[in-house]
Every structure is written in structure tokens, then in C-alpha cells.
Amino acid sequence: MNYTLYKKFGAHIKKVNGVTGVSFTLWAPNAIKVSVVGDFNNWDGKKHYMDRDIKTGIWSLFIPYLNEGTVYKYMIADKNHKIFLKSDPFAFYSEVRPNTASIVYNPFKTFPWEDSIWLEERGKESLYKKPISIYELHLGSWRRHYNRGEGLEDGSEFLNYREIAEKLVPYILETGFTHIEILPLTEHPLDTSWGYQGVGYFSITSRYGTPEDFKFLVNECHKAGIGVILDWVPGHFCKDAHGLYRFDGTPLFEYDNEILGENPTWGTANFDFTKPFVRNFLLSSATFLFEHFHIDGIRADAVSNLLYLEYGREKTGLKNALGGDAKLEAIDFLRTLNETIFKLYKNPLMIAEEATSWPLVTAPTYKGGLGFNYKWNMGWMNDMLKYMSYSPCERERNQNLLTFSLMYAFSENFVLALSHDEVVHGKKSLLDKMSGDYIQKFDSLRMFYGFMFGHPGKKLLFMGGEFGQFIEWRYYEELEWKLLKYPQHDSLKTYVSKLNEFYKSEPALWSKDSTPDGFQWINHKTHTQKLVTFIRKTDNPDDFILVVCNFTKDEYIHHPIGVPRMVEYEEVFNSDKNIFGGGNQLNSEIIKPMNRDLDDQPFSISINIAPLCTLFLKPIFKKRGN
């Protein structure tokens, strides 16, 4: 295992015999000739041939007097004497699309990091017992210089990483999220892929500036106490001619077996994890991101595509050595990846986007797990978005969609993700998914967010969801920030901000996310009322929160609910407050307990709750000396 291949491969500025130049190193074992070409030699493949190590298939060449900023590619001749140009798989910087050449860049030069306090604090405490609320964003469409749609090929429509930092950091502080998660920034040729079909696994995309500019963004986030997670795609890559596909004229990075190597679902190629170099290539990419950009975690995209031989394809009869459908070599890679990252870095976030019921995704590898520490809860997301799209009368027949997630909520460490995938391709925006009229959609979305923050699991919300973008996400234009001029949208943003702050302040909502003793149903069976109540707990029996969610359009006045303790209660958060855009139906007075059992609880209280509302109640112990 080698997780620092980037120290040897690629283009490195060196001094040889007193002369400064660039040393190029490339793996292309099946090529018959390789040369380095660029502006410095008029792209003439006959001027700078590389030397080959026959045993390893590694080509190398030192070219004197080249400097940082040199534009280059590799000219490769395959065994059939076909000649083609390839970008450097280990390039540390690349031309702005649509240009595809690599650029000599020194990733090891000193950067004035100021995030030592953040990194030290990150390493002190387990993430399982901390609040995590993630703002997922696509840098190219969060904010823009222009809003003209696609067509500008010089990148001028995009904000620079430094400009993004200037706007994004105060926005995240205002809205209260603990982390940002950025759609893939590894270099990719096509904006339409959103970064999920890459070519440069060591090259932070030049669309938004230089690697130093991106370091600046991470540094500013960390100084402000904001974590940074990057989406990362270890399963497949794009088939563009300048990229990894058929790199030396043969299936080098992808499987030799075309059935395994081709990915018909996305029109991409699958990495071949039977090859040690490919495994080390990806392992090195992950460690490079942590080491050189100080990121706090990665979300591994499309993990299901790695786990199964026949995922996303028609049945082919493919079987592993044990006769099953599991892709054993990819599973071994994922375990090695997680073991390596957790060994090298303190308390990283290693998050799997895994859409099946594969067991033990977030279990340690020594227990037979894949070794991630979090997994997106795709089941909860699908069930709840379907449930929220139903009218209240339809919800009565589909109550299982609301409650089923608690049957498996503690089988993994989950992130409740309302991601970019749910607001594209005709699925509607989150706000537009809600049933009802204009006002009811806002009420429903606030109530849904409240239920989400009460439900066990860390949180993730895609950009635009915090202020209720009505149209679907469009990667080619910025968010509809003009909507904040309208009271309902601005009030929703205020609500999400306050909900985040409330969530972070209440350990009962996050300290026991992954253990069943942190959750208790009070009532989830009254289908006709569609009013659910449950408790979130801490290790302190006096520190718990009662969550009440009204999924109906009916108002409940003096409505009794069961409670576990004979103490007074107070309302501490309510989605119906007028500052959030609601009708201000509150429980302003202290709520007195009654010595009457209800909902399988020994005591009860009487509350008021508005239609389509979530409220949070807390027992009063310290104030009354109990």
C-alpha cells in the first residue's frame, strides 16, 4: 500500500546538477513511446521522449529550465502505433475548461495556514457526540458574477475561491450550519456532470482559481469554526479522450473485462480495484486532499456502485470467487481507505452515499464493516419526501412512511440528507414538493425541517432549501437570491438559522444520535390525527426534549399528550412563530402536568399546536429545584 504516490508521480520542480527544471513521471505500462509536449516545445512529440522502466512500466524524464506554470500533456503511442494526447493523472493544476492540458504546479510550497486551533479542537472529541448540520453546495451556482447561463468558457462567470470565502463564511455563520459540503472539486471537463465525472484526482478545479485560492477558502472556514467536506468519486471516471480512459491504449485504470469496466448508467468507466496501482492512486488522492487542503472529511459518492458487480446494469451473471454479487476487491479498497484516513487524521468525517441495505457500512473494519463513520439515510429521505407530498387525507394511509425509519435508525450512523439529487430532473424543489397552497407549503417545510432536526441522525440540507427556492436547482445559474425580498422566503431563512442554533444548543438532539436509548416514541399510532410525539434524550435523565409534530391542517387546542415526568414543561421552539412566517400559535405559559396516564406514559400535559407545526418542549427541573 502506498498512499503518497503523488510525491513521485506527476510533474515536480527539481534541481538536477545545479539546474532547475521539471521531473515528469508517468505510469503507462502498455505504451510503446511516451513524450512530454507543450508550448515549450511547440507540442512536438519528437523532442522530449521519456525513458521507460521495463519492469514497472513507469516512464520518466527531467526537462531543465521549465518552471511552474508550464502547460503540458503526454503524447502516447500505443502498441498499434496510434498516437494520442493525455492530461497528467497526477496533475496538481489544470487549464480552465474547455482546455484540457495540465499545468506544472508545486503543491508543497508553504501556505500561511491559520487553522491550528480548529484542527486541534477537531481532534479532541468524537464526532458522534457533537452536533453536525451540513450545508451542501455547488460552488459554480451558489453565487456568480453573471447570471447568463452556460457559454462563458474562460470561467469569468464564476466567483474565485477567495471571493466565495468572503461571501460564504459569513453566510454560514448567519445560518448556523456547522459544516459545508462541496460538490466534487476534482478537475472535470463538463459542467453538466456537476463534478461527478472527473479526470484530475489531484487537481482542484481551476474554474474557481488556484489550489492556493482553495486553501484560502478552507482556511477562512476553519478560522470561523466551519468544517469542510468534499464530495469525492472513487468508483468511476469520465471517458473523455484526454482523461484516464484507455490511458495507454489499453484498459489501464478501468477493468479489462468490458462488462465490469463500462458503466452504462452514467456513460463512464469503473475503476479496477484488482490493480494495486489503481488502488494506491485513489488512496493517494484521498490523503492528498486531507494533507494539502486540510479538509475535514469526504463524502464518497455512489458507494453502491463499488459494492456490487451488477449494480445499475442488466443481469449479466457476474459472480465473485465466493459465488456472490459483491465486488470483493472494491470492498477491500474501501476498508483500506477508511483505515488509512482514520490512522492519519484525527476525527475525520468519512461519509458513504450508499443507497442499498448493505450491512455494517459504518461499522469498524475489525468488526467486518466498511469503516465509514457516517452513511446517508436514503430510506428516510425517500419515505419522508413522499409522505410530505401527500395531502393529509393521503398521509393517513401512509403512516408507515413517517415511522419506518425508526425501525433501522440505529443500525448505522446516519446523516439525514436532503441533497442536490432531490431537487433536479423534474423532482421539484423541496418547497414545491410540499402539499397545499402557497402558505401551507411554507408551513409544511418548516414543520418538516423541525421533524428532521428532532429525528435521530446528523443533518444535511442542499443550498436554496434554507430560503425556499421554488424552482429546481440549475447548475448553470446562481440561486434565486431575489426571493429573499419576499417575507415568506426571508422568514424561512430566519427559521433555518434559528433551528440550527437551537439544535446546536441542545445535546438531547445530537449526543445520542446513534444509540436507541437516545430516542423514545410517545405516540406515533394515531393515524387519524397524524400528530406524532417522541422524546430525545441525553445521558442525564433530567435532560430531554419532547418533540411534537402536527402533520395535519387542523389546529389542536388544549390537546393532551403523555409525558414521562410529573414536572412542569415549557415550549422552547415552535415553527409557527410569526418571525418564521407562521401564525404565532404558541404555548407562552408554563405547561402544568396532570397526574393522568396517557400514551403509555404515567402523566400528561395539555398543549396548543398550530396546523403543520413542529414544537419542542423541555421539562423544568433546574428552575423548580427538582
PDB file of C-alpha atoms in Angstrom, residues 114-310:
ATOM      1  CA  GLU A 114      -4.079  29.767  10.474  1.00  0.00           C
ATOM      2  CA  ASP A 115      -6.311  26.836  11.413  1.00  0.00           C
ATOM      3  CA  SER A 116      -4.230  25.083  14.063  1.00  0.00           C
ATOM      4  CA  ILE A 117      -6.822  25.814  16.755  1.00  0.00           C
ATOM      5  CA  TRP A 118      -9.578  24.307  14.598  1.00  0.00           C
ATOM      6  CA  LEU A 119      -7.582  21.159  13.829  1.00  0.00           C
ATOM      7  CA  GLU A 120      -6.632  20.766  17.480  1.00  0.00           C
ATOM      8  CA  GLU A 121     -10.237  21.127  18.627  1.00  0.00           C
ATOM      9  CA  ARG A 122     -11.448  18.730  15.910  1.00  0.00           C
ATOM     10  CA  GLY A 123      -9.137  16.078  17.249  1.00  0.00           C
ATOM     11  CA  LYS A 124     -10.332  16.290  20.838  1.00  0.00           C
ATOM     12  CA  GLU A 125     -13.869  14.948  20.741  1.00  0.00           C
ATOM     13  CA  SER A 126     -15.719  12.200  18.919  1.00  0.00           C
ATOM     14  CA  LEU A 127     -17.995  13.462  16.171  1.00  0.00           C
ATOM     15  CA  TYR A 128     -20.699  11.072  17.303  1.00  0.00           C
ATOM     16  CA  LYS A 129     -21.349  13.259  20.324  1.00  0.00           C
ATOM     17  CA  LYS A 130     -21.311  16.580  18.518  1.00  0.00           C
ATOM     18  CA  PRO A 131     -23.940  18.482  16.516  1.00  0.00           C
ATOM     19  CA  ILE A 132     -23.437  18.234  12.759  1.00  0.00           C
ATOM     20  CA  SER A 133     -25.577  20.305  10.388  1.00  0.00           C
ATOM     21  CA  ILE A 134     -24.169  20.386   6.859  1.00  0.00           C
ATOM     22  CA  TYR A 135     -24.836  22.938   4.124  1.00  0.00           C
ATOM     23  CA  GLU A 136     -24.303  21.197   0.789  1.00  0.00           C
ATOM     24  CA  LEU A 137     -23.413  23.469  -2.099  1.00  0.00           C
ATOM     25  CA  HIS A 138     -22.201  23.635  -5.676  1.00  0.00           C
ATOM     26  CA  LEU A 139     -19.695  26.470  -5.915  1.00  0.00           C
ATOM     27  CA  GLY A 140     -20.492  27.275  -9.534  1.00  0.00           C
ATOM     28  CA  SER A 141     -24.145  28.026  -8.862  1.00  0.00           C
ATOM     29  CA  TRP A 142     -24.268  29.281  -5.302  1.00  0.00           C
ATOM     30  CA  ARG A 143     -23.209  32.765  -6.365  1.00  0.00           C
ATOM     31  CA  ARG A 144     -21.959  34.066  -9.739  1.00  0.00           C
ATOM     32  CA  HIS A 145     -20.549  37.198 -11.282  1.00  0.00           C
ATOM     33  CA  TYR A 146     -23.012  36.854 -14.112  1.00  0.00           C
ATOM     34  CA  ASN A 147     -26.262  35.019 -14.492  1.00  0.00           C
ATOM     35  CA  ARG A 148     -26.179  34.356 -18.214  1.00  0.00           C
ATOM     36  CA  GLY A 149     -26.320  30.592 -18.107  1.00  0.00           C
ATOM     37  CA  GLU A 150     -23.734  28.411 -19.804  1.00  0.00           C
ATOM     38  CA  GLY A 151     -21.481  29.700 -22.521  1.00  0.00           C
ATOM     39  CA  LEU A 152     -18.660  31.589 -20.851  1.00  0.00           C
ATOM     40  CA  GLU A 153     -15.625  29.391 -21.380  1.00  0.00           C
ATOM     41  CA  ASP A 154     -12.998  31.411 -19.516  1.00  0.00           C
ATOM     42  CA  GLY A 155     -14.516  30.880 -16.094  1.00  0.00           C
ATOM     43  CA  SER A 156     -15.329  34.570 -15.678  1.00  0.00           C
ATOM     44  CA  GLU A 157     -18.901  33.844 -14.650  1.00  0.00           C
ATOM     45  CA  PHE A 158     -17.639  32.067 -11.525  1.00  0.00           C
ATOM     46  CA  LEU A 159     -16.533  33.590  -8.273  1.00  0.00           C
ATOM     47  CA  ASN A 160     -12.947  32.888  -7.268  1.00  0.00           C
ATOM     48  CA  TYR A 161     -12.421  30.675  -4.204  1.00  0.00           C
ATOM     49  CA  ARG A 162     -11.348  33.801  -2.307  1.00  0.00           C
ATOM     50  CA  GLU A 163     -14.462  35.702  -3.351  1.00  0.00           C
ATOM     51  CA  ILE A 164     -16.549  32.693  -2.336  1.00  0.00           C
ATOM     52  CA  ALA A 165     -14.886  32.706   1.081  1.00  0.00           C
ATOM     53  CA  GLU A 166     -15.697  36.386   1.518  1.00  0.00           C
ATOM     54  CA  LYS A 167     -19.409  35.726   0.928  1.00  0.00           C
ATOM     55  CA  LEU A 168     -19.848  32.130   2.098  1.00  0.00           C
ATOM     56  CA  VAL A 169     -18.204  32.217   5.537  1.00  0.00           C
ATOM     57  CA  PRO A 170     -20.425  34.995   6.956  1.00  0.00           C
ATOM     58  CA  TYR A 171     -23.467  33.348   5.348  1.00  0.00           C
ATOM     59  CA  ILE A 172     -22.768  30.020   7.058  1.00  0.00           C
ATOM     60  CA  LEU A 173     -22.206  31.800  10.358  1.00  0.00           C
ATOM     61  CA  GLU A 174     -25.512  33.614   9.882  1.00  0.00           C
ATOM     62  CA  THR A 175     -27.466  30.475   9.019  1.00  0.00           C
ATOM     63  CA  GLY A 176     -25.865  28.383  11.740  1.00  0.00           C
ATOM     64  CA  PHE A 177     -24.560  25.342   9.860  1.00  0.00           C
ATOM     65  CA  THR A 178     -21.566  23.531  11.350  1.00  0.00           C
ATOM     66  CA  HIS A 179     -20.069  22.282   8.067  1.00  0.00           C
ATOM     67  CA  ILE A 180     -20.170  22.863   4.359  1.00  0.00           C
ATOM     68  CA  GLU A 181     -20.087  20.002   1.891  1.00  0.00           C
ATOM     69  CA  ILE A 182     -18.952  20.940  -1.618  1.00  0.00           C
ATOM     70  CA  LEU A 183     -19.881  19.002  -4.741  1.00  0.00           C
ATOM     71  CA  PRO A 184     -16.741  17.492  -6.336  1.00  0.00           C
ATOM     72  CA  LEU A 185     -13.892  19.921  -6.965  1.00  0.00           C
ATOM     73  CA  THR A 186     -11.511  17.446  -8.573  1.00  0.00           C
ATOM     74  CA  GLU A 187     -10.974  18.615 -12.146  1.00  0.00           C
ATOM     75  CA  HIS A 188     -13.727  17.664 -14.603  1.00  0.00           C
ATOM     76  CA  PRO A 189     -14.344  18.644 -18.208  1.00  0.00           C
ATOM     77  CA  LEU A 190     -18.117  19.120 -18.264  1.00  0.00           C
ATOM     78  CA  ASP A 191     -20.110  21.487 -16.059  1.00  0.00           C
ATOM     79  CA  THR A 192     -23.193  19.335 -16.620  1.00  0.00           C
ATOM     80  CA  SER A 193     -21.626  16.500 -14.608  1.00  0.00           C
ATOM     81  CA  TRP A 194     -21.511  18.788 -11.520  1.00  0.00           C
ATOM     82  CA  GLY A 195     -18.024  17.366 -10.918  1.00  0.00           C
ATOM     83  CA  TYR A 196     -19.071  13.728 -10.596  1.00  0.00           C
ATOM     84  CA  GLN A 197     -17.260  12.676 -13.787  1.00  0.00           C
ATOM     85  CA  GLY A 198     -13.665  13.627 -13.175  1.00  0.00           C
ATOM     86  CA  VAL A 199     -10.247  13.442 -14.794  1.00  0.00           C
ATOM     87  CA  GLY A 200      -7.955  15.101 -12.244  1.00  0.00           C
ATOM     88  CA  TYR A 201      -7.932  13.376  -8.870  1.00  0.00           C
ATOM     89  CA  PHE A 202      -5.149  15.622  -7.558  1.00  0.00           C
ATOM     90  CA  SER A 203      -6.166  18.791  -9.371  1.00  0.00           C
ATOM     91  CA  ILE A 204      -8.646  21.107  -7.617  1.00  0.00           C
ATOM     92  CA  THR A 205     -10.713  22.578 -10.442  1.00  0.00           C
ATOM     93  CA  SER A 206      -9.341  25.775 -11.928  1.00  0.00           C
ATOM     94  CA  ARG A 207     -12.863  27.076 -12.608  1.00  0.00           C
ATOM     95  CA  TYR A 208     -12.677  28.975  -9.344  1.00  0.00           C
ATOM     96  CA  GLY A 209      -8.970  29.734  -9.088  1.00  0.00           C
ATOM     97  CA  THR A 210      -5.725  28.131  -7.986  1.00  0.00           C
ATOM     98  CA  PRO A 211      -5.113  25.447  -5.343  1.00  0.00           C
ATOM     99  CA  GLU A 212      -3.782  28.259  -3.109  1.00  0.00           C
ATOM    100  CA  ASP A 213      -7.107  30.048  -3.535  1.00  0.00           C
ATOM    101  CA  PHE A 214      -8.948  26.940  -2.402  1.00  0.00           C
ATOM    102  CA  LYS A 215      -6.655  26.624   0.603  1.00  0.00           C
ATOM    103  CA  PHE A 216      -7.636  30.190   1.435  1.00  0.00           C
ATOM    104  CA  LEU A 217     -11.323  29.183   1.414  1.00  0.00           C
ATOM    105  CA  VAL A 218     -10.698  26.211   3.720  1.00  0.00           C
ATOM    106  CA  ASN A 219      -8.522  28.349   5.999  1.00  0.00           C
ATOM    107  CA  GLU A 220     -11.192  31.036   6.323  1.00  0.00           C
ATOM    108  CA  CYS A 221     -13.837  28.399   7.084  1.00  0.00           C
ATOM    109  CA  HIS A 222     -11.703  26.853   9.794  1.00  0.00           C
ATOM    110  CA  LYS A 223     -10.874  30.216  11.355  1.00  0.00           C
ATOM    111  CA  ALA A 224     -14.629  30.781  11.636  1.00  0.00           C
ATOM    112  CA  GLY A 225     -15.260  27.327  13.113  1.00  0.00           C
ATOM    113  CA  ILE A 226     -16.773  25.801   9.977  1.00  0.00           C
ATOM    114  CA  GLY A 227     -15.836  22.304   8.815  1.00  0.00           C
ATOM    115  CA  VAL A 228     -15.206  21.495   5.136  1.00  0.00           C
ATOM    116  CA  ILE A 229     -16.262  18.237   3.468  1.00  0.00           C
ATOM    117  CA  LEU A 230     -15.549  17.410  -0.181  1.00  0.00           C
ATOM    118  CA  ASP A 231     -17.547  15.075  -2.383  1.00  0.00           C
ATOM    119  CA  TRP A 232     -15.194  12.510  -3.895  1.00  0.00           C
ATOM    120  CA  VAL A 233     -15.856   9.915  -6.582  1.00  0.00           C
ATOM    121  CA  PRO A 234     -13.841   6.702  -6.087  1.00  0.00           C
ATOM    122  CA  GLY A 235     -15.956   4.428  -8.254  1.00  0.00           C
ATOM    123  CA  HIS A 236     -15.934   5.723 -11.812  1.00  0.00           C
ATOM    124  CA  PHE A 237     -14.476   8.375 -14.122  1.00  0.00           C
ATOM    125  CA  CYS A 238     -15.368  10.091 -17.370  1.00  0.00           C
ATOM    126  CA  LYS A 239     -14.357   8.716 -20.759  1.00  0.00           C
ATOM    127  CA  ASP A 240     -13.168  11.972 -22.335  1.00  0.00           C
ATOM    128  CA  ALA A 241     -10.235  11.432 -24.687  1.00  0.00           C
ATOM    129  CA  HIS A 242      -7.717  13.392 -22.602  1.00  0.00           C
ATOM    130  CA  GLY A 243      -8.531  11.578 -19.357  1.00  0.00           C
ATOM    131  CA  LEU A 244      -7.900   8.215 -17.701  1.00  0.00           C
ATOM    132  CA  TYR A 245      -9.926   6.110 -20.119  1.00  0.00           C
ATOM    133  CA  ARG A 246      -7.797   3.696 -22.191  1.00  0.00           C
ATOM    134  CA  PHE A 247      -4.881   5.722 -20.911  1.00  0.00           C
ATOM    135  CA  ASP A 248      -2.054   3.875 -22.651  1.00  0.00           C
ATOM    136  CA  GLY A 249      -4.257   2.417 -25.367  1.00  0.00           C
ATOM    137  CA  THR A 250      -5.481  -0.330 -23.053  1.00  0.00           C
ATOM    138  CA  PRO A 251      -7.939  -0.513 -20.135  1.00  0.00           C
ATOM    139  CA  LEU A 252      -5.420   0.712 -17.592  1.00  0.00           C
ATOM    140  CA  PHE A 253      -7.419   2.410 -14.833  1.00  0.00           C
ATOM    141  CA  GLU A 254     -10.625   0.546 -15.703  1.00  0.00           C
ATOM    142  CA  TYR A 255     -11.317  -3.203 -15.738  1.00  0.00           C
ATOM    143  CA  ASP A 256     -10.053  -5.258 -18.672  1.00  0.00           C
ATOM    144  CA  ASN A 257     -13.423  -7.019 -18.646  1.00  0.00           C
ATOM    145  CA  GLU A 258     -15.658  -4.629 -20.558  1.00  0.00           C
ATOM    146  CA  ILE A 259     -18.750  -5.696 -18.619  1.00  0.00           C
ATOM    147  CA  LEU A 260     -17.081  -4.596 -15.390  1.00  0.00           C
ATOM    148  CA  GLY A 261     -15.179  -1.671 -16.863  1.00  0.00           C
ATOM    149  CA  GLU A 262     -18.058   0.098 -18.573  1.00  0.00           C
ATOM    150  CA  ASN A 263     -20.683   1.924 -16.536  1.00  0.00           C
ATOM    151  CA  PRO A 264     -23.765   2.230 -18.749  1.00  0.00           C
ATOM    152  CA  THR A 265     -25.803   4.097 -16.151  1.00  0.00           C
ATOM    153  CA  TRP A 266     -23.579   7.175 -16.254  1.00  0.00           C
ATOM    154  CA  GLY A 267     -21.669   6.619 -19.505  1.00  0.00           C
ATOM    155  CA  THR A 268     -18.437   6.360 -17.532  1.00  0.00           C
ATOM    156  CA  ALA A 269     -15.762   3.749 -16.759  1.00  0.00           C
ATOM    157  CA  ASN A 270     -15.338   1.880 -13.469  1.00  0.00           C
ATOM    158  CA  PHE A 271     -12.004   1.831 -11.641  1.00  0.00           C
ATOM    159  CA  ASP A 272     -10.369  -1.606 -11.482  1.00  0.00           C
ATOM    160  CA  PHE A 273      -9.628  -2.323  -7.830  1.00  0.00           C
ATOM    161  CA  THR A 274      -7.781  -5.537  -8.621  1.00  0.00           C
ATOM    162  CA  LYS A 275      -4.832  -3.413  -9.760  1.00  0.00           C
ATOM    163  CA  PRO A 276      -2.565  -2.243  -6.913  1.00  0.00           C
ATOM    164  CA  PHE A 277      -1.607   0.965  -8.731  1.00  0.00           C
ATOM    165  CA  VAL A 278      -5.261   1.972  -9.175  1.00  0.00           C
ATOM    166  CA  ARG A 279      -5.992   1.347  -5.502  1.00  0.00           C
ATOM    167  CA  ASN A 280      -2.952   3.376  -4.485  1.00  0.00           C
ATOM    168  CA  PHE A 281      -3.850   6.112  -6.982  1.00  0.00           C
ATOM    169  CA  LEU A 282      -7.238   6.645  -5.316  1.00  0.00           C
ATOM    170  CA  LEU A 283      -5.885   6.184  -1.820  1.00  0.00           C
ATOM    171  CA  SER A 284      -3.261   8.835  -2.548  1.00  0.00           C
ATOM    172  CA  SER A 285      -5.921  11.178  -3.914  1.00  0.00           C
ATOM    173  CA  ALA A 286      -7.875  10.977  -0.656  1.00  0.00           C
ATOM    174  CA  THR A 287      -4.838  11.545   1.566  1.00  0.00           C
ATOM    175  CA  PHE A 288      -3.680  14.382  -0.693  1.00  0.00           C
ATOM    176  CA  LEU A 289      -6.969  16.226  -0.126  1.00  0.00           C
ATOM    177  CA  PHE A 290      -6.679  15.855   3.637  1.00  0.00           C
ATOM    178  CA  GLU A 291      -2.973  16.607   3.825  1.00  0.00           C
ATOM    179  CA  HIS A 292      -2.641  19.529   1.439  1.00  0.00           C
ATOM    180  CA  PHE A 293      -6.036  21.190   1.768  1.00  0.00           C
ATOM    181  CA  HIS A 294      -6.786  20.445   5.447  1.00  0.00           C
ATOM    182  CA  ILE A 295     -10.284  19.211   4.625  1.00  0.00           C
ATOM    183  CA  ASP A 296     -12.298  17.653   7.440  1.00  0.00           C
ATOM    184  CA  GLY A 297     -13.945  14.847   5.536  1.00  0.00           C
ATOM    185  CA  ILE A 298     -15.008  13.318   2.286  1.00  0.00           C
ATOM    186  CA  ARG A 299     -18.355  12.031   1.156  1.00  0.00           C
ATOM    187  CA  ALA A 300     -17.712   9.011  -1.049  1.00  0.00           C
ATOM    188  CA  ASP A 301     -20.140   9.159  -3.944  1.00  0.00           C
ATOM    189  CA  ALA A 302     -22.078   6.164  -5.297  1.00  0.00           C
ATOM    190  CA  VAL A 303     -20.638   3.594  -2.910  1.00  0.00           C
ATOM    191  CA  SER A 304     -23.279   1.101  -4.043  1.00  0.00           C
ATOM    192  CA  ASN A 305     -21.619   1.113  -7.461  1.00  0.00           C
ATOM    193  CA  LEU A 306     -18.449  -0.158  -5.780  1.00  0.00           C
ATOM    194  CA  LEU A 307     -20.126  -2.816  -3.672  1.00  0.00           C
ATOM    195  CA  TYR A 308     -21.969  -4.807  -6.331  1.00  0.00           C
ATOM    196  CA  LEU A 309     -20.773  -6.445  -9.532  1.00  0.00           C
ATOM    197  CA  GLU A 310     -24.067  -5.841 -11.281  1.00  0.00           C
TER     198      GLU A 310
END
